[in-house]
PDB file of C-alpha atoms in Angstrom:
ATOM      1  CA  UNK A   3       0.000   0.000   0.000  1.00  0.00           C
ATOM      2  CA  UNK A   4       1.258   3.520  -1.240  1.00  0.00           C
ATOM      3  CA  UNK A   5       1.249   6.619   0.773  1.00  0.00           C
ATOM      4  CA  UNK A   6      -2.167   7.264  -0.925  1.00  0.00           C
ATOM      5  CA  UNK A   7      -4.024   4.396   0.347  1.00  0.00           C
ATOM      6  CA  UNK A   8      -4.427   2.394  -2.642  1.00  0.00           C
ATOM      7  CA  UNK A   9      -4.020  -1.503  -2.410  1.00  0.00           C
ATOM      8  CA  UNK A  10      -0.464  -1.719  -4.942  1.00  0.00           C
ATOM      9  CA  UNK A  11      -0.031  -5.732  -6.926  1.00  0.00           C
ATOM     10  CA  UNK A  12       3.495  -6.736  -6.450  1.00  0.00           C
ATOM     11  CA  UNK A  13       3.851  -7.221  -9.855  1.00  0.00           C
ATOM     12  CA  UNK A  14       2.308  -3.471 -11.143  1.00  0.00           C
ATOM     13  CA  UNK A  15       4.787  -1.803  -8.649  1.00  0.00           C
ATOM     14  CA  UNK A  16       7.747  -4.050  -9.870  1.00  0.00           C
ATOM     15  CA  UNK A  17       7.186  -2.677 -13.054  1.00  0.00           C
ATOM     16  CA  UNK A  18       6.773   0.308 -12.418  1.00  0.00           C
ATOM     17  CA  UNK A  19      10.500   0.731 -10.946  1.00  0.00           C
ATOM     18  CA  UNK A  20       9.000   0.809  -7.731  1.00  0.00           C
ATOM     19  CA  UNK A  21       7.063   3.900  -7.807  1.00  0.00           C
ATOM     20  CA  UNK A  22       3.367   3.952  -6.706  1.00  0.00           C
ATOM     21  CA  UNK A  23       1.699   3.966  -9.681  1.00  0.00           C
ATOM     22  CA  UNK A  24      -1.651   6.276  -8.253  1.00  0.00           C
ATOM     23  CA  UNK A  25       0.467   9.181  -6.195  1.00  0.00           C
ATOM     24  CA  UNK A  26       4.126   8.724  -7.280  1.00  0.00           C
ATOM     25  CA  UNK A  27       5.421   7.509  -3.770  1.00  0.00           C
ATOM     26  CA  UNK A  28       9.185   6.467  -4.150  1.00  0.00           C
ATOM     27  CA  UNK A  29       9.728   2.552  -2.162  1.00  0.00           C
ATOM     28  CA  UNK A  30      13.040   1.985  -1.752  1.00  0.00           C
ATOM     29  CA  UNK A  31      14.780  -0.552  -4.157  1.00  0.00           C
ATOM     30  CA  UNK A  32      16.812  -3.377  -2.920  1.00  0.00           C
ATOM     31  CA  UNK A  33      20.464  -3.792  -4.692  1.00  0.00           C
ATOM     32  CA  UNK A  34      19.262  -6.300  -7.467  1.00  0.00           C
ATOM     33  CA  UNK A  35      16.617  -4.416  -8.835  1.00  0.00           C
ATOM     34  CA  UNK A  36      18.317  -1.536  -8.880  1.00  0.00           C
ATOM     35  CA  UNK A  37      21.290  -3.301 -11.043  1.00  0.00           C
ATOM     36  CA  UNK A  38      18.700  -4.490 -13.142  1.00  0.00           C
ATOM     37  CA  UNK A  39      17.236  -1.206 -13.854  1.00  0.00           C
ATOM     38  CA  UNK A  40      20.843   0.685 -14.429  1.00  0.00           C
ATOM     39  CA  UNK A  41      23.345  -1.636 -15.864  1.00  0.00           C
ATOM     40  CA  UNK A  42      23.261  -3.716 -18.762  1.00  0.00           C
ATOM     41  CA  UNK A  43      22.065  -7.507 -18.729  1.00  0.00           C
ATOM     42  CA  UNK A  44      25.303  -9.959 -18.023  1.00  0.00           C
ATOM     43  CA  UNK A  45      27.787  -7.223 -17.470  1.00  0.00           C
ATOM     44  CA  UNK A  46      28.007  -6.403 -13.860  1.00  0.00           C
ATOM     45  CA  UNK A  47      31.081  -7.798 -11.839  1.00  0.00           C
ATOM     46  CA  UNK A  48      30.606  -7.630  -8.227  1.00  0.00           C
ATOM     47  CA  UNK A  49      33.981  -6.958  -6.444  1.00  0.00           C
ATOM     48  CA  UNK A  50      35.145 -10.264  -4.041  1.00  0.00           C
ATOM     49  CA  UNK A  51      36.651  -8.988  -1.325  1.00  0.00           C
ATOM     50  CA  UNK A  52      37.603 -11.317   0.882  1.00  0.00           C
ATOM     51  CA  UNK A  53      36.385  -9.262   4.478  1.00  0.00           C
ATOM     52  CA  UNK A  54      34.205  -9.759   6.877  1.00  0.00           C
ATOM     53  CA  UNK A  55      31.733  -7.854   9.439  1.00  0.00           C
ATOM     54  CA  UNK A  56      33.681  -7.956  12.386  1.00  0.00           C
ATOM     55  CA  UNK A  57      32.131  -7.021  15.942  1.00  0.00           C
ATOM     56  CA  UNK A  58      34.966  -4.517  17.636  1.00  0.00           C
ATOM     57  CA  UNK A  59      32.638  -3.706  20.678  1.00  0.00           C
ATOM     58  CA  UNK A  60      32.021  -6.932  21.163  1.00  0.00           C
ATOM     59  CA  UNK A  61      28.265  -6.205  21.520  1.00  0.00           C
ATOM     60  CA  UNK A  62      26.472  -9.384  22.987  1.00  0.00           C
ATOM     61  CA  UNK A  63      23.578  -9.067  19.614  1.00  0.00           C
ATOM     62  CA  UNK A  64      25.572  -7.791  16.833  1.00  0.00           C
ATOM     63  CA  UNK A  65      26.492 -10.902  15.259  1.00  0.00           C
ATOM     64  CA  UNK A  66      23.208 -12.733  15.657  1.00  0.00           C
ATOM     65  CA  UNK A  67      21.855  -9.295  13.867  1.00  0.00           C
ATOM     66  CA  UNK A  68      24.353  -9.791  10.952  1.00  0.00           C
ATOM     67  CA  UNK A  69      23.722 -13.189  10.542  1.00  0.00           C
ATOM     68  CA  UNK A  70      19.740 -12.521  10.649  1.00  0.00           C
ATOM     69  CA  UNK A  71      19.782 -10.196   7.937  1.00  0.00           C
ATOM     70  CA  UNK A  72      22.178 -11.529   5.477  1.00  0.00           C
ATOM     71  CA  UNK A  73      19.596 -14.599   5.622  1.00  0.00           C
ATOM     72  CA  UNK A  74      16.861 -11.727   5.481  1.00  0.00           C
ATOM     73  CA  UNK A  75      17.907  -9.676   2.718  1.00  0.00           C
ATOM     74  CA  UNK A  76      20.237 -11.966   0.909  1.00  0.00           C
ATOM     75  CA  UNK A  77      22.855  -9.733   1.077  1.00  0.00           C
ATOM     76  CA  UNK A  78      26.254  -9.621   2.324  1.00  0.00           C
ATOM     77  CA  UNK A  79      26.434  -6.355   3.673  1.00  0.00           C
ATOM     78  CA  UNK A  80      25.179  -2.751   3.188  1.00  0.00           C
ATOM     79  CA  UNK A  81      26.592  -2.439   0.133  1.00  0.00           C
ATOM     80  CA  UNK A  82      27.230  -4.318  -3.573  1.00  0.00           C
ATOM     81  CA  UNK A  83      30.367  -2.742  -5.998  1.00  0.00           C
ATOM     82  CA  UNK A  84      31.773  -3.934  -9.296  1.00  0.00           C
ATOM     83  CA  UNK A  85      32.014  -3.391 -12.694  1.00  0.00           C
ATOM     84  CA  UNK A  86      29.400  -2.916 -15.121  1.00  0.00           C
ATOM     85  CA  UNK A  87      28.278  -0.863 -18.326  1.00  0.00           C
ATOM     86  CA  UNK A  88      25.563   1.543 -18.527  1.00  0.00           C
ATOM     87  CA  UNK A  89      24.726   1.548 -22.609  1.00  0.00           C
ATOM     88  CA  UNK A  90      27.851   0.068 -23.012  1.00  0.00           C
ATOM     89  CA  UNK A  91      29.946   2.725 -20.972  1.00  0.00           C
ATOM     90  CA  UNK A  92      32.333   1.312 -18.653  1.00  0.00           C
ATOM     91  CA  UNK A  93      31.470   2.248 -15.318  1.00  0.00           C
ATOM     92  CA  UNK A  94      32.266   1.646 -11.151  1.00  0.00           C
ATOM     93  CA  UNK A  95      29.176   1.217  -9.705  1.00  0.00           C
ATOM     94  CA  UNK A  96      28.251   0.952  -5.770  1.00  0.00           C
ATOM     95  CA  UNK A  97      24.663   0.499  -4.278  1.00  0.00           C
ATOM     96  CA  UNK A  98      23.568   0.871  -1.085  1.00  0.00           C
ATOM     97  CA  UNK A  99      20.717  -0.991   0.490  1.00  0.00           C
ATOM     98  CA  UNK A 100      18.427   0.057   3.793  1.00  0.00           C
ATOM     99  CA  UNK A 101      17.146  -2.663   3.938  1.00  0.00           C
ATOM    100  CA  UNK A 102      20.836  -4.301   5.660  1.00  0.00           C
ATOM    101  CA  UNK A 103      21.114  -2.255   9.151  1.00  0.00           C
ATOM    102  CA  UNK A 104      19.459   1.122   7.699  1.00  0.00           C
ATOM    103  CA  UNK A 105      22.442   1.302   4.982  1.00  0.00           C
ATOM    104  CA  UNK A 106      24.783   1.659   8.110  1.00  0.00           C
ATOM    105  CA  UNK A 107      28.563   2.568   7.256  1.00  0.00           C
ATOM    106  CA  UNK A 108      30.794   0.195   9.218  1.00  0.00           C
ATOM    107  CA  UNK A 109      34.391  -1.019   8.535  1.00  0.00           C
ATOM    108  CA  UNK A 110      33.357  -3.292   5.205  1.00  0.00           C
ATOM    109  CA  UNK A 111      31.151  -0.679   3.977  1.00  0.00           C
ATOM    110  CA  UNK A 112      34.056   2.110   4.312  1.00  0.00           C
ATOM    111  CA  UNK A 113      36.731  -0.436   2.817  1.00  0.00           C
ATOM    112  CA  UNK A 114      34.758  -1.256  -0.544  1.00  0.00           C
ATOM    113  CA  UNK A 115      33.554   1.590  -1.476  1.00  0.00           C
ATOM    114  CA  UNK A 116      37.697   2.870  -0.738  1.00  0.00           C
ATOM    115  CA  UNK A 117      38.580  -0.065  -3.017  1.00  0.00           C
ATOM    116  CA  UNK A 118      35.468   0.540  -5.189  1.00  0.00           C
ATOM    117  CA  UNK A 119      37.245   4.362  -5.789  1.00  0.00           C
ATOM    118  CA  UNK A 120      41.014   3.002  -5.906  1.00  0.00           C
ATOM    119  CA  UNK A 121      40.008   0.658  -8.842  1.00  0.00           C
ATOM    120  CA  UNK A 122      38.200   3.627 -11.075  1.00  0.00           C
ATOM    121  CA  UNK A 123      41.465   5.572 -10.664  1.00  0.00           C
ATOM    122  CA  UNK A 124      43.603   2.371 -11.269  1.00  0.00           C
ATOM    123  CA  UNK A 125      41.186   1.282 -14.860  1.00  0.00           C
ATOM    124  CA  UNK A 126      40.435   5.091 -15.378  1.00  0.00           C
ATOM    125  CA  UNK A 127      36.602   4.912 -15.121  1.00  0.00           C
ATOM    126  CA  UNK A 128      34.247   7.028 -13.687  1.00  0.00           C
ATOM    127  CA  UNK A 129      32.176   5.589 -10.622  1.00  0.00           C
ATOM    128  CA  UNK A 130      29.036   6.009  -9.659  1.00  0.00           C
ATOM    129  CA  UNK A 131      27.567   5.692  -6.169  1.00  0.00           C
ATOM    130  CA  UNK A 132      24.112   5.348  -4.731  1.00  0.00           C
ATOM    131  CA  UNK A 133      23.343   6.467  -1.333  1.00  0.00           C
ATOM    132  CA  UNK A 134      20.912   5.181   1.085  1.00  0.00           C
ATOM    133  CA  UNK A 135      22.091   4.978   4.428  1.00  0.00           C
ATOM    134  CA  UNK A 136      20.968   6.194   7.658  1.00  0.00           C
ATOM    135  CA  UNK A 137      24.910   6.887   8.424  1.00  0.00           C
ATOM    136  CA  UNK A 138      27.711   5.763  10.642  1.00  0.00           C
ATOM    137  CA  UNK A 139      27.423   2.424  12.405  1.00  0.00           C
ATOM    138  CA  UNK A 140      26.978   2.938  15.480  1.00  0.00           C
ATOM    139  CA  UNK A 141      27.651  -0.550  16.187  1.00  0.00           C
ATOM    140  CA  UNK A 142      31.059   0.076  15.490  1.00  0.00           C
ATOM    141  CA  UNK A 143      32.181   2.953  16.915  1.00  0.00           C
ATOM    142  CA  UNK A 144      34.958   4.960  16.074  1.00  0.00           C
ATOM    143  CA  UNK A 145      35.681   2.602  13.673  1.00  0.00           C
ATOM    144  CA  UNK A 146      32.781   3.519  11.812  1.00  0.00           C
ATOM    145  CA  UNK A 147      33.161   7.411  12.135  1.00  0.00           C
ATOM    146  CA  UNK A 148      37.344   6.987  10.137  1.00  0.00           C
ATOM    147  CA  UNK A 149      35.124   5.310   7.343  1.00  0.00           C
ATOM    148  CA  UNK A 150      34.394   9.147   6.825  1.00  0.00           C
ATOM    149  CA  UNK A 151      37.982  10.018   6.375  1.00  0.00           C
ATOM    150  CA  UNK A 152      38.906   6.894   4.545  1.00  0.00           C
ATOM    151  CA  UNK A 153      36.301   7.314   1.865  1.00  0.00           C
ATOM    152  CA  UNK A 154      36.956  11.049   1.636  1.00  0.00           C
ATOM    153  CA  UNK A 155      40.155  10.715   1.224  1.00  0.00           C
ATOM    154  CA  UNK A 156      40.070   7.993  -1.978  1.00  0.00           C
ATOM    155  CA  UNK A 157      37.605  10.589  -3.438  1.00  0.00           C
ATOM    156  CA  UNK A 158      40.208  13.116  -3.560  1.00  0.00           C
ATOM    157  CA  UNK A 159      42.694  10.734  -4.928  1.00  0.00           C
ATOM    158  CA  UNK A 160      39.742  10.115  -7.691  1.00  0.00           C
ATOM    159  CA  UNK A 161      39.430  13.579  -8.894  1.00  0.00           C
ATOM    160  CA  UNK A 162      43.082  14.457  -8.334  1.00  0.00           C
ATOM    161  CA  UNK A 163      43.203  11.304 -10.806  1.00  0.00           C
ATOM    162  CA  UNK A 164      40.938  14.194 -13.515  1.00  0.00           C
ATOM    163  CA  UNK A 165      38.208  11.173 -13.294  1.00  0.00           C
ATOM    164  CA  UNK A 166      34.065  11.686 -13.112  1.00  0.00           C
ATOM    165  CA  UNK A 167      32.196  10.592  -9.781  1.00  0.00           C
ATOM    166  CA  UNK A 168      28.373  10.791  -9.233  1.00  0.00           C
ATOM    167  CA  UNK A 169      26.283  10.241  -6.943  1.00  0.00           C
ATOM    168  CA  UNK A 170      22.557   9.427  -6.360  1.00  0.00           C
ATOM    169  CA  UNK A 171      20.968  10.229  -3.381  1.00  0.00           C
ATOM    170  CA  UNK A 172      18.334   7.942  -3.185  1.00  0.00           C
ATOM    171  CA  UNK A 173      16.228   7.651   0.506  1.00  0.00           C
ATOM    172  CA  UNK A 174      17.188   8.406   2.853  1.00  0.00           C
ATOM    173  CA  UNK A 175      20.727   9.763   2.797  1.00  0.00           C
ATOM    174  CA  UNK A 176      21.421  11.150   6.521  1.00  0.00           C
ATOM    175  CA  UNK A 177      24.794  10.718   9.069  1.00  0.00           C
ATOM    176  CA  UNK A 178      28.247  10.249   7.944  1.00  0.00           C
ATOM    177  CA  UNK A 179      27.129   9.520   4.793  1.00  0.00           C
ATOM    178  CA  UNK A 180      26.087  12.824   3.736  1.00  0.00           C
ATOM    179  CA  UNK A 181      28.917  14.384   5.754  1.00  0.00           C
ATOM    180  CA  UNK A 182      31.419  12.341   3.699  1.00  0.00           C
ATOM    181  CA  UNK A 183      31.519  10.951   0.460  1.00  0.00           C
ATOM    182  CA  UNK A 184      27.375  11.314  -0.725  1.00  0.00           C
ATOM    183  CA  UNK A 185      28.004  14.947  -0.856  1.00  0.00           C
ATOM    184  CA  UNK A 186      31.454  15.292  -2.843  1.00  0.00           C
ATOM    185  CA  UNK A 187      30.407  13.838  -6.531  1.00  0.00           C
ATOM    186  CA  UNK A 188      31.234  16.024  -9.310  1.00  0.00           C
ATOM    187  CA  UNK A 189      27.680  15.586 -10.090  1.00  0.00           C
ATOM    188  CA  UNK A 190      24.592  15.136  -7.615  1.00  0.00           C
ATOM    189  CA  UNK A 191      21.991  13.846  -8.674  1.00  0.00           C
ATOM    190  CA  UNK A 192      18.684  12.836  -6.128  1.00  0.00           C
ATOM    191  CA  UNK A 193      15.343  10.958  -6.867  1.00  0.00           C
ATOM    192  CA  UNK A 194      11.923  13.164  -5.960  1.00  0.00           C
ATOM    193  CA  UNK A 195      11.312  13.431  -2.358  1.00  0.00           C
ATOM    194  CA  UNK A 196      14.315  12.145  -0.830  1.00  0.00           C
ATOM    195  CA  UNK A 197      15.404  12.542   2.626  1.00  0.00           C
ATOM    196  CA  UNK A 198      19.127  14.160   2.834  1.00  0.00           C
ATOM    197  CA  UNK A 199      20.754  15.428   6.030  1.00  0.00           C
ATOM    198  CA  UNK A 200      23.105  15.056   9.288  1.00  0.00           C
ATOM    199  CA  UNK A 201      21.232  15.153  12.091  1.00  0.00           C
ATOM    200  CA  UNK A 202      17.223  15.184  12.820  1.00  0.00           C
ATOM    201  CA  UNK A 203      14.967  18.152  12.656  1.00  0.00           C
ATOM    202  CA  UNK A 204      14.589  18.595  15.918  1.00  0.00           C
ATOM    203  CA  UNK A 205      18.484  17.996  17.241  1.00  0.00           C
ATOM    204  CA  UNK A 206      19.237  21.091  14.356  1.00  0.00           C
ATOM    205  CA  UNK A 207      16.403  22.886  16.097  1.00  0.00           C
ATOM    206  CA  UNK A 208      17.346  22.981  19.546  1.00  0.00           C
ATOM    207  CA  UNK A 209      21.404  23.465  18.539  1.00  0.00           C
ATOM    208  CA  UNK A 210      20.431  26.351  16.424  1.00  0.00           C
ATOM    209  CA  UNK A 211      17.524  27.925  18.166  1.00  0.00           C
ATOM    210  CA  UNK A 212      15.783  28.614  15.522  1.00  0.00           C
ATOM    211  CA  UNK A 213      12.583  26.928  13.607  1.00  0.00           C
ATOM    212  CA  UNK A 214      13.585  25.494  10.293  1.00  0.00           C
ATOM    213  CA  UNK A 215      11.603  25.858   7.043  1.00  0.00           C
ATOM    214  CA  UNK A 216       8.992  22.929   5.832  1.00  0.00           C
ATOM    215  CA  UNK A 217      11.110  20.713   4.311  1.00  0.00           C
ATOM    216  CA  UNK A 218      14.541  21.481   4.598  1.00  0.00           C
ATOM    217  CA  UNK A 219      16.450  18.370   4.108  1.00  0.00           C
ATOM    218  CA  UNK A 220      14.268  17.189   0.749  1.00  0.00           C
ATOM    219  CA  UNK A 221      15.773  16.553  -2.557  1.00  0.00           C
ATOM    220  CA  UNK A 222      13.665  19.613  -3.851  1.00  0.00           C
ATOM    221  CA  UNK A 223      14.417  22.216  -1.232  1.00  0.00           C
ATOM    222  CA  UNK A 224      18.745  21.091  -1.534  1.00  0.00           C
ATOM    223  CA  UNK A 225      18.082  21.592  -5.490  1.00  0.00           C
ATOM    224  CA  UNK A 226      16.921  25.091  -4.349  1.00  0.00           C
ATOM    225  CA  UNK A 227      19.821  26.092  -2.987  1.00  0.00           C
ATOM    226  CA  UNK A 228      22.646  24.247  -4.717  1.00  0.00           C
ATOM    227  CA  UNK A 229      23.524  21.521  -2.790  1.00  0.00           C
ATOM    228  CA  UNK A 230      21.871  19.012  -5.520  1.00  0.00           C
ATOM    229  CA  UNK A 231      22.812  19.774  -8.972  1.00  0.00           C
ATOM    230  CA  UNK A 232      19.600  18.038 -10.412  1.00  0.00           C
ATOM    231  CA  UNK A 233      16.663  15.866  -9.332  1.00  0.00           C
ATOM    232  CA  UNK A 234      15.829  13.012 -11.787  1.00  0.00           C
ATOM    233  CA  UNK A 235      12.667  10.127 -12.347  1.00  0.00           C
ATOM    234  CA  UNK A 236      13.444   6.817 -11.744  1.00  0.00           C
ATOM    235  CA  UNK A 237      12.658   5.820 -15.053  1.00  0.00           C
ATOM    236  CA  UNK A 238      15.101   8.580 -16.719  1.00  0.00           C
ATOM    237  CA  UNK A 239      18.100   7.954 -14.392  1.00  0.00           C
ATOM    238  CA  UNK A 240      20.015   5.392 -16.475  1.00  0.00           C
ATOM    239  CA  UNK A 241      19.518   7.833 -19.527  1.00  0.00           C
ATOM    240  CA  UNK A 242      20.868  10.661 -17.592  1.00  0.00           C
ATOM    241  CA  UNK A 243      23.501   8.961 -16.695  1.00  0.00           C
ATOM    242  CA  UNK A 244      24.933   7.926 -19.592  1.00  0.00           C
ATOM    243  CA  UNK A 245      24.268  11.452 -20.864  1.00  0.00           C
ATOM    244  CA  UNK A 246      26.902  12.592 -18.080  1.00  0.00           C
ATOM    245  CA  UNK A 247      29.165   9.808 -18.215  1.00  0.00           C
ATOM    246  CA  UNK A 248      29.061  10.810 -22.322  1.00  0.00           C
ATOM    247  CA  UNK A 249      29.878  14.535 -22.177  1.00  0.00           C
ATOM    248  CA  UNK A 250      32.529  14.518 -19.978  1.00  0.00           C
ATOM    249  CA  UNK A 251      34.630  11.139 -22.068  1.00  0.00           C
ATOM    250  CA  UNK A 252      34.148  13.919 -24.631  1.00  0.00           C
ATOM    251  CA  UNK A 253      34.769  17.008 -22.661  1.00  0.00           C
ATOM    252  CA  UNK A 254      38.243  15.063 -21.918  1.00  0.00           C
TER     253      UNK A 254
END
């Protein structure tokens, strides 16, 4: 069921991309369909890196919750990278998925999307990253807030490299996230209606002291005022892509 009330069939909304197909409501997509939807049949390459979740707090449920959802969700982690082509462009691609511990970034999530952004420079391709993540592990502690760093600091390497790095902020795309490497593409793009910030509302509210407009930290209200250089459809976001990914092999 949609925001507007209307009973949704599995099968309308899968082909649909996702989106309600009565009020335009945005569900979030889990890693697979998304790679279906962006890169080309049979030519994705996921990255094997041979890590693990580790538990550095040693908190007594952590485990038991990484084991539960990898059975849940079917995925490893909070994250898939590899290689794949987008209308036959070569392109690094990373995903992010809420459904694995809100798109937390721990210590495997920092380190592949680091090695994710070491092998663009190293095969001279552009990467693109989408963002859904409710930030920093908590989980993980400190180990989770140097992901920030880490990340940051293989995205400088990237463009120092004179390479092309976009991002999609898909929602939501809050925490560390946003305060590292979701907000430092060349390019940032958002889908309609998406949640971006640090911290909540009402933490801002009571720092600042002041009330904050009606949707601040939306895709729409960031495009506004420049932090989001455009907001794209679901169903147009491979196209734009490759439109991007196009101009600038030829602006090189």
């Amino acid at each position: 069921m949609g925001y507007c009330k209307e009973i949704l069939y599995k099968e309308n909304l899968r082909n649909n991309l996702s989106v309600c197909p009565n009020c335009g409501h945005y569900f979030r997509m889990h890693i697979g369909r998304r790679l279906e939807q962006i890169i080309d049949e049979g030519t994705y390459k996921r990255f094997n890196l041979n890590i693990d979740t580790t538990n550095p707090l040693g908190l007594e449920d952590y485990e038991k919750k990484i084991k539960s959802l990898r059975e849940k969700t079917r995925l490893e982690e909070a994250i898939s990278c590899g290689i794949g082509k987008i209308n036959g462009e070569d392109v690094v691609i990373c995903i992010m998925d809420s459904g694995f511990l809100m798109g937390s970034m721990g210590a495997v999530v920092g380190e592949k999307i680091t090695y994710s952004i070491e092998k663009a420079i190293e095969f001279k391709m552009p990467i693109v990253i989408f963002c859904c993540s409710g930030g920093a592990r908590m989980q993980e502690g400190i180990i989770s807030l140097m992901q920030m760093a880490k990340t940051s600091a293989a995205v400088k390497r990237h463009s120092d490299a004179g390479l092309l790095y976009i991002t999609v902020l898909t929602d939501p795309t809050t925490g560390g996230v946003t305060a590292s490497f979701a907000m430092e593409g060349d390019i940032i793009l958002a889908e309609p209606d998406t949640l971006v910030g640090f911290a909540g509302p009402r933490v801002i509210e009571q720092t600042i002291g002041q009330k904050l407009p009606e949707g601040f930290q939306r895709a729409e209200f960031l495009l506004e005022h420049g932090f989001v250089d455009k907001i794209v459809e679901r169903k147009k976001l491979r196209k734009v892509l490759v439109t991007i990914i196009r101009s600038c092999e030829y602006e090189q």
